[in-house]
Amino acid sequence: MDEQLFFKKLDNLCTSREIFYFLSSLEVMSDTMASGALQRISEVEVDDNGLKNPGLLENEVFRALCFQFEFESSRLSNTGLLNALQALIKLRIDPQSTLMTSLLSESEKRLGRGQLTAENLCALGESLLELEGPSCATLEQIVNRMQERDIERWGPREIAVVYRMLEVIVREGKQCQNLLNRLNSVTLHKVSQLSPYFASVILNSLVVLHQTRAVLLVTALCKHSVKHVPYFTDHELVNVLEAFLYFEQKVQIFTEALERHVPKSICTMHPQTVSKVMQYCCKKMILSKPVFDAVAESFISSADKLTTDQIAAYIIPFGILNYLPASASSLFRKLETVLHTRLRHFQPHTLLNLLHSCVLIQRYPINFLPKIFSPYFLQKLQAQPPGLNRVVMSQLTQLFLTVTLECPFYEGPKLLSKYQVKACPTLHSSPDVHLFKRVKTGLLHLLKKRIYFASEVSTPYFYVVDIEIKLDEEGFVLPAAQLDEVHRRIALCVDGQNRFCAHSHNLLGEEAIKQRHLQLLGYEVVQIPFFEIESLKSTSKLADYLHKKIFPCTYGLSN
C-alpha cells in the first residue's frame, strides 16, 4: 500500500483492535509504516493513567511488529527506528527488554557515527528523557551533535528538547552556562513562534536551570503566555504559574487572562491546577474576585474529592487576602463538614494554617480549637518542620486572642502561656517607611511637640500600634509617656501599599484582624491609608487631613 494512503487510513482508526485488523490485511509494510502503526497504537491506548488495555501487548500482530524491530534494528531507517522507540517507551515496554535494548543500542551507534539528522537527534533526546535515569553522557553527545548544526536555525522543538536535556546534564554537575547563554539569546528571537506546549516546557526549564539572569527572555515568555492561557493543558499552566512565581513576574494582562479562563474552565481543571492558581494569587497578593468566586463554587461542589493539601490551598487565600465570596455561608458550611469528617487526615501545620486563615475573615472554627490547643497537637506541631517557630506561635496566639475577644462563649481548653508570643512578627506588619515618616511629620505640625504621640508602641496584647495618642477625660492630648489619667487611646494605623491586596484598597487579612482586635481591646482605631494622603503634597495639607481624621471635633487642640 502507498505510504500516504496507509497513514490516511491509520489516522481514522480509533482503537487498537481496529488497527490490528487493518495491519493484518496488509502483505508488506515499510519500517516507517510499522513504526507509524506503533505510534498510533500508543496514541489511542495510553492516557494520563497509563496503558488502558495491557492485554494488547500479547496480541500476535503487535508481537510480530515488535519482532521485526528487535531482530532487524540495524536495517531500519532512522525515522522507523526512532519513531518505534518513542512509541514503545510510551507503551511502557520494559527498558531492560531485549527489544528496547536492541533499539537503544542501535540508536546510540548511529549517534556516535554522526548519522542522525537534527530531527532524529530531537526524537532520540525526547525518547531518552522519557526513560528513568537517562544516560547523561548520551544526552551530552546529542547536544554536542546538535551544536554542530547552526544553533540560530533551530526551531522550537530543537530548542525545547535541548533545554530539557541540559536540565539532566546540569543536574549531574556539568557546567553549561555558556551554551545556555547562547540558547537563551536565540530563544528570545523565537518566542513569538512558540506553541503553548513549547512555551511551557522552556519556562519550566528556565526555572529548573535557575536562569534568573535571562530577564529579557523570561519577560518575553511570560507576556507571550498570556495569549495561550485558554489553550494550556493543566500541566502546562502549572509550569507557567510556577515560572511566574519563581521569577517574580507580575503581568496584569496575564491575571486578566486567568480571570477570563478559570471561571469558564474550573469544572474540568485538575484540583492541583486550581491550587496553583490560588497559590499564584496569594503569593502575588492578587485579589481576583472572578477567580475566587469560581473557586468557592468549585469547592462547595467538589470538596469531598480534594486532598487535605488541596483543601488548604483552595481556602487559605480567602483569609490572607481578606475576601468573603457571595457564597461564603455555603463555602464555610462545606468546609466545616469536611473538617468534621477528615480532621485527623490533615498534617498539623496545614490544619493550623487553614484554621488561622478562617479567623482572619471572622469565620470561627470553635469546634476544632480544643484539638489545636491540646498538648498532644502542640507536640505534633513541634515535631514537624518548621516546628514551633515565631510565625507558628504567632498564629496560635492570634487564634487564642480571637476566641478570647470575639468568641466569649468559648469554654474549651486555653492556649498555655508558654506557647504565646508577646509581639506579632507578621510579614506585612511593618509600616511603609516613607509613608510613616510623612505621617509623623504631619502630626508634629499638628500637635506642635513630639512628646504628644508615640510610634511603634508594643501593647500587652500581641499587637504593635503604629502611632498611639492618649487623651484625658476631657479629650485633651496627653504626653505619650504619661500613664495616669489616660481616658482614651487612639491607634493610628498607617497603612502603606504593603498592607493591601495588589492594585486594590482591600486590606490584607492580617491587618484587618489587627484593627478589629485593637478596637475590641479599647482603642479608637483611625486608619491612615496611603491612597488618601499620596496626593497631599504639602505638610500643612497633610496636617489638615490628620486634624479632620483624628480630631473631627478639635479635641484638646489649641492654635
CSV table of C-alpha atoms in Angstrom, one decimal, residues 59-329:
chain,number,residue,atom,x,y,z
A,59,ASN,CA,-1.7,-9.5,20.5
A,60,GLU,CA,0.0,-11.5,17.8
A,61,VAL,CA,0.1,-8.6,15.3
A,62,PHE,CA,1.7,-6.4,18.0
A,63,ARG,CA,4.2,-9.2,18.8
A,64,ALA,CA,5.0,-9.6,15.1
A,65,LEU,CA,5.7,-5.8,14.8
A,66,CYS,CA,8.0,-5.9,17.8
A,67,PHE,CA,9.8,-9.0,16.4
A,68,GLN,CA,10.6,-7.1,13.2
A,69,PHE,CA,12.1,-4.2,15.2
A,70,GLU,CA,14.0,-6.3,17.6
A,71,PHE,CA,15.8,-8.5,15.1
A,72,GLU,CA,16.2,-6.1,12.2
A,73,SER,CA,17.2,-2.9,14.1
A,74,SER,CA,20.3,-2.5,12.0
A,75,ARG,CA,18.3,-2.4,8.8
A,76,LEU,CA,15.8,0.2,9.9
A,77,SER,CA,15.7,3.7,8.6
A,78,ASN,CA,16.4,6.4,11.2
A,79,THR,CA,12.8,7.5,11.1
A,80,GLY,CA,11.5,4.0,11.6
A,81,LEU,CA,14.0,3.2,14.4
A,82,LEU,CA,13.3,6.4,16.4
A,83,ASN,CA,9.6,6.5,15.9
A,84,ALA,CA,9.3,2.9,17.1
A,85,LEU,CA,11.5,3.7,20.1
A,86,GLN,CA,9.3,6.7,21.1
A,87,ALA,CA,6.1,4.6,20.7
A,88,LEU,CA,7.4,1.7,22.7
A,89,ILE,CA,8.5,3.9,25.6
A,90,LYS,CA,5.0,5.5,25.6
A,91,LEU,CA,3.5,2.0,25.7
A,92,ARG,CA,5.6,1.3,28.9
A,93,ILE,CA,7.7,-1.5,27.4
A,94,ASP,CA,10.4,-2.6,29.8
A,95,PRO,CA,13.5,-0.6,29.1
A,96,GLN,CA,15.6,-3.7,30.0
A,97,SER,CA,13.8,-6.0,27.5
A,98,THR,CA,15.9,-7.3,24.5
A,99,LEU,CA,13.6,-5.3,22.2
A,100,MET,CA,14.3,-2.0,23.9
A,101,THR,CA,18.0,-2.8,24.5
A,102,SER,CA,18.3,-3.5,20.7
A,103,LEU,CA,16.7,-0.3,19.6
A,104,LEU,CA,18.6,1.9,22.2
A,105,SER,CA,21.9,0.3,21.2
A,106,GLU,CA,21.3,0.8,17.5
A,107,SER,CA,20.3,4.5,18.1
A,108,GLU,CA,23.5,5.2,20.1
A,109,LYS,CA,25.6,3.6,17.4
A,110,ARG,CA,24.2,5.9,14.8
A,111,LEU,CA,24.5,8.8,17.1
A,112,GLY,CA,28.2,8.0,17.6
A,113,ARG,CA,28.7,7.7,13.8
A,114,GLY,CA,27.0,11.1,13.2
A,115,GLN,CA,24.3,9.5,11.0
A,116,LEU,CA,21.3,11.3,12.7
A,117,THR,CA,19.6,14.4,11.3
A,118,ALA,CA,18.6,17.3,13.6
A,119,GLU,CA,15.0,15.9,13.6
A,120,ASN,CA,16.4,12.4,14.5
A,121,LEU,CA,18.5,13.9,17.3
A,122,CYS,CA,15.4,15.6,18.8
A,123,ALA,CA,13.4,12.3,18.6
A,124,LEU,CA,16.2,10.4,20.4
A,125,GLY,CA,16.6,13.1,23.0
A,126,GLU,CA,12.9,13.1,23.7
A,127,SER,CA,12.9,9.3,24.0
A,128,LEU,CA,15.8,9.2,26.4
A,129,LEU,CA,14.2,11.9,28.6
A,130,GLU,CA,11.1,9.7,29.0
A,131,LEU,CA,13.2,6.9,30.4
A,132,GLU,CA,14.1,6.9,34.1
A,133,GLY,CA,17.7,7.9,34.7
A,134,PRO,CA,18.8,8.6,31.1
A,135,SER,CA,22.5,8.5,30.4
A,136,CYS,CA,24.0,11.9,30.9
A,137,ALA,CA,26.8,11.0,28.6
A,138,THR,CA,24.4,10.2,25.8
A,139,LEU,CA,22.4,13.3,26.2
A,140,GLU,CA,25.6,15.4,26.2
A,141,GLN,CA,26.6,13.7,23.0
A,142,ILE,CA,23.2,14.6,21.4
A,143,VAL,CA,23.6,18.2,22.5
A,144,ASN,CA,27.2,18.3,21.1
A,145,ARG,CA,26.0,16.8,17.8
A,146,MET,CA,23.1,19.4,17.6
A,147,GLN,CA,25.6,22.2,18.2
A,148,GLU,CA,27.5,21.1,15.1
A,149,ARG,CA,24.4,22.5,13.2
A,150,ASP,CA,23.8,26.2,13.2
A,151,ILE,CA,22.0,27.0,16.6
A,152,GLU,CA,20.5,30.1,15.0
A,153,ARG,CA,18.4,27.9,12.7
A,154,TRP,CA,17.0,25.7,15.4
A,155,GLY,CA,13.2,25.6,15.6
A,156,PRO,CA,11.0,25.5,18.7
A,157,ARG,CA,11.2,21.7,19.0
A,158,GLU,CA,15.0,21.6,18.9
A,159,ILE,CA,15.2,24.4,21.4
A,160,ALA,CA,12.8,22.8,23.9
A,161,VAL,CA,14.5,19.4,23.7
A,162,VAL,CA,17.9,20.9,24.3
A,163,TYR,CA,16.7,22.8,27.3
A,164,ARG,CA,15.2,19.6,28.8
A,165,MET,CA,18.5,17.7,28.1
A,166,LEU,CA,20.5,20.4,29.7
A,167,GLU,CA,18.4,20.1,32.9
A,168,VAL,CA,19.7,16.5,33.3
A,169,ILE,CA,23.3,17.4,32.3
A,170,VAL,CA,23.5,20.3,34.7
A,171,ARG,CA,21.9,18.2,37.5
A,172,GLU,CA,24.8,15.8,37.1
A,173,GLY,CA,27.2,18.7,37.9
A,174,LYS,CA,28.3,19.7,34.3
A,175,GLN,CA,28.8,23.4,33.6
A,176,CYS,CA,26.8,24.5,30.6
A,177,GLN,CA,26.2,28.2,31.2
A,178,ASN,CA,27.9,29.4,28.0
A,179,LEU,CA,25.7,27.2,25.9
A,180,LEU,CA,22.7,28.3,27.9
A,181,ASN,CA,23.5,32.0,27.3
A,182,ARG,CA,23.6,31.3,23.5
A,183,LEU,CA,20.4,29.3,23.7
A,184,ASN,CA,18.7,32.0,25.8
A,185,SER,CA,19.7,34.6,23.2
A,186,VAL,CA,18.5,32.5,20.2
A,187,THR,CA,15.2,31.6,22.0
A,188,LEU,CA,14.4,35.3,22.7
A,189,HIS,CA,14.1,35.8,18.9
A,190,LYS,CA,11.8,32.8,18.5
A,191,VAL,CA,9.4,33.4,21.4
A,192,SER,CA,6.6,34.5,19.0
A,193,GLN,CA,6.8,31.1,17.3
A,194,LEU,CA,6.3,29.0,20.4
A,195,SER,CA,3.2,26.9,20.9
A,196,PRO,CA,1.6,26.6,24.4
A,197,TYR,CA,3.5,23.3,24.9
A,198,PHE,CA,6.9,24.7,23.9
A,199,ALA,CA,6.4,27.9,25.9
A,200,SER,CA,5.5,25.9,29.0
A,201,VAL,CA,8.5,23.5,28.6
A,202,ILE,CA,11.0,26.3,28.1
A,203,LEU,CA,9.7,28.3,31.1
A,204,ASN,CA,9.9,25.2,33.2
A,205,SER,CA,13.5,24.5,32.1
A,206,LEU,CA,14.5,28.1,32.9
A,207,VAL,CA,13.2,27.6,36.4
A,208,VAL,CA,15.0,24.2,36.9
A,209,LEU,CA,18.2,25.7,35.4
A,210,HIS,CA,17.9,28.8,37.7
A,211,GLN,CA,18.2,31.2,34.7
A,212,THR,CA,17.5,34.3,36.8
A,213,ARG,CA,19.7,36.5,34.6
A,214,ALA,CA,17.8,35.7,31.5
A,215,VAL,CA,15.4,38.6,32.3
A,216,LEU,CA,14.5,39.6,28.8
A,217,LEU,CA,13.7,36.0,27.8
A,218,VAL,CA,11.7,35.3,30.9
A,219,THR,CA,9.7,38.6,30.5
A,220,ALA,CA,9.1,37.9,26.8
A,221,LEU,CA,7.9,34.3,27.5
A,222,CYS,CA,5.6,35.4,30.3
A,223,LYS,CA,4.0,38.1,28.1
A,224,HIS,CA,3.7,35.5,25.2
A,225,SER,CA,2.0,33.1,27.6
A,226,VAL,CA,-1.0,35.5,28.0
A,227,LYS,CA,-2.5,34.5,24.7
A,228,HIS,CA,-2.0,30.8,25.4
A,229,VAL,CA,-3.9,30.8,28.7
A,230,PRO,CA,-7.1,29.3,27.2
A,231,TYR,CA,-5.1,26.6,25.4
A,232,PHE,CA,-2.6,25.4,28.1
A,233,THR,CA,-3.2,21.9,29.4
A,234,ASP,CA,-3.4,21.7,33.2
A,235,HIS,CA,0.3,20.5,33.4
A,236,GLU,CA,1.4,23.3,31.1
A,237,LEU,CA,-0.5,26.0,33.1
A,238,VAL,CA,1.1,24.8,36.3
A,239,ASN,CA,4.6,25.1,34.8
A,240,VAL,CA,3.8,28.7,33.6
A,241,LEU,CA,2.4,29.7,37.0
A,242,GLU,CA,5.5,28.3,38.8
A,243,ALA,CA,7.7,30.3,36.5
A,244,PHE,CA,5.7,33.5,37.2
A,245,LEU,CA,6.3,32.8,40.9
A,246,TYR,CA,9.9,31.8,40.7
A,247,PHE,CA,10.9,34.8,38.5
A,248,GLU,CA,8.6,37.2,40.5
A,249,GLN,CA,6.8,38.2,37.3
A,250,LYS,CA,3.6,40.2,37.7
A,251,VAL,CA,1.9,40.8,34.3
A,252,GLN,CA,-1.6,42.4,34.7
A,253,ILE,CA,-2.8,41.1,31.4
A,254,PHE,CA,-1.9,37.6,32.5
A,255,THR,CA,-4.1,37.9,35.6
A,256,GLU,CA,-6.9,39.2,33.3
A,257,ALA,CA,-6.5,36.2,31.1
A,258,LEU,CA,-6.8,33.9,34.1
A,259,GLU,CA,-9.9,35.8,35.2
A,260,ARG,CA,-11.5,35.0,31.8
A,261,HIS,CA,-10.3,31.4,31.7
A,262,VAL,CA,-10.7,30.0,35.2
A,263,PRO,CA,-14.4,30.7,35.8
A,264,LYS,CA,-15.2,29.0,32.4
A,265,SER,CA,-12.9,26.0,32.8
A,266,ILE,CA,-12.8,25.3,36.5
A,267,CYS,CA,-15.2,22.3,36.2
A,268,THR,CA,-12.7,20.5,34.0
A,269,MET,CA,-9.5,21.8,35.7
A,270,HIS,CA,-7.5,19.4,37.8
A,271,PRO,CA,-7.6,20.4,41.5
A,272,GLN,CA,-3.8,20.7,41.5
A,273,THR,CA,-4.0,23.3,38.8
A,274,VAL,CA,-6.7,25.2,40.7
A,275,SER,CA,-4.5,25.0,43.8
A,276,LYS,CA,-1.6,26.5,41.8
A,277,VAL,CA,-3.8,29.4,40.5
A,278,MET,CA,-4.8,30.2,44.1
A,279,GLN,CA,-1.1,30.0,45.3
A,280,TYR,CA,-0.2,32.4,42.5
A,281,CYS,CA,-2.9,34.9,43.5
A,282,CYS,CA,-2.0,34.5,47.2
A,283,LYS,CA,1.8,35.0,46.7
A,284,LYS,CA,1.3,37.9,44.4
A,285,MET,CA,-1.4,39.4,46.7
A,286,ILE,CA,-3.8,39.5,43.7
A,287,LEU,CA,-7.4,39.5,44.9
A,288,SER,CA,-9.2,38.3,41.7
A,289,LYS,CA,-12.8,38.2,42.6
A,290,PRO,CA,-13.9,36.3,39.4
A,291,VAL,CA,-11.3,33.6,40.2
A,292,PHE,CA,-12.0,33.4,43.9
A,293,ASP,CA,-15.8,33.3,43.4
A,294,ALA,CA,-15.3,30.4,40.9
A,295,VAL,CA,-13.0,28.5,43.3
A,296,ALA,CA,-15.6,28.9,46.1
A,297,GLU,CA,-18.3,27.4,43.9
A,298,SER,CA,-16.0,24.6,42.9
A,299,PHE,CA,-15.1,23.8,46.5
A,300,ILE,CA,-18.7,23.6,47.5
A,301,SER,CA,-19.5,21.1,44.8
A,302,SER,CA,-16.2,19.0,44.8
A,303,ALA,CA,-14.5,19.4,48.3
A,304,ASP,CA,-15.1,15.7,49.0
A,305,LYS,CA,-12.8,14.7,46.2
A,306,LEU,CA,-9.9,17.0,47.2
A,307,THR,CA,-6.8,16.0,49.2
A,308,THR,CA,-6.2,17.8,52.5
A,309,ASP,CA,-3.4,19.9,50.9
A,310,GLN,CA,-5.8,20.9,48.1
A,311,ILE,CA,-8.5,21.9,50.6
A,312,ALA,CA,-6.0,24.2,52.3
A,313,ALA,CA,-4.8,25.6,49.0
A,314,TYR,CA,-8.3,26.5,48.0
A,315,ILE,CA,-9.4,28.1,51.3
A,316,ILE,CA,-6.3,29.8,52.8
A,317,PRO,CA,-6.0,32.6,50.2
A,318,PHE,CA,-9.6,33.8,51.2
A,319,GLY,CA,-8.3,34.6,54.7
A,320,ILE,CA,-4.9,36.0,53.6
A,321,LEU,CA,-6.5,38.4,51.1
A,322,ASN,CA,-9.5,39.1,53.3
A,323,TYR,CA,-12.2,38.2,50.9
A,324,LEU,CA,-15.6,36.7,51.5
A,325,PRO,CA,-17.3,35.5,48.3
A,326,ALA,CA,-21.1,35.7,47.7
A,327,SER,CA,-21.3,32.0,48.6
A,328,ALA,CA,-19.4,32.4,51.9
A,329,SER,CA,-22.1,30.8,54.1
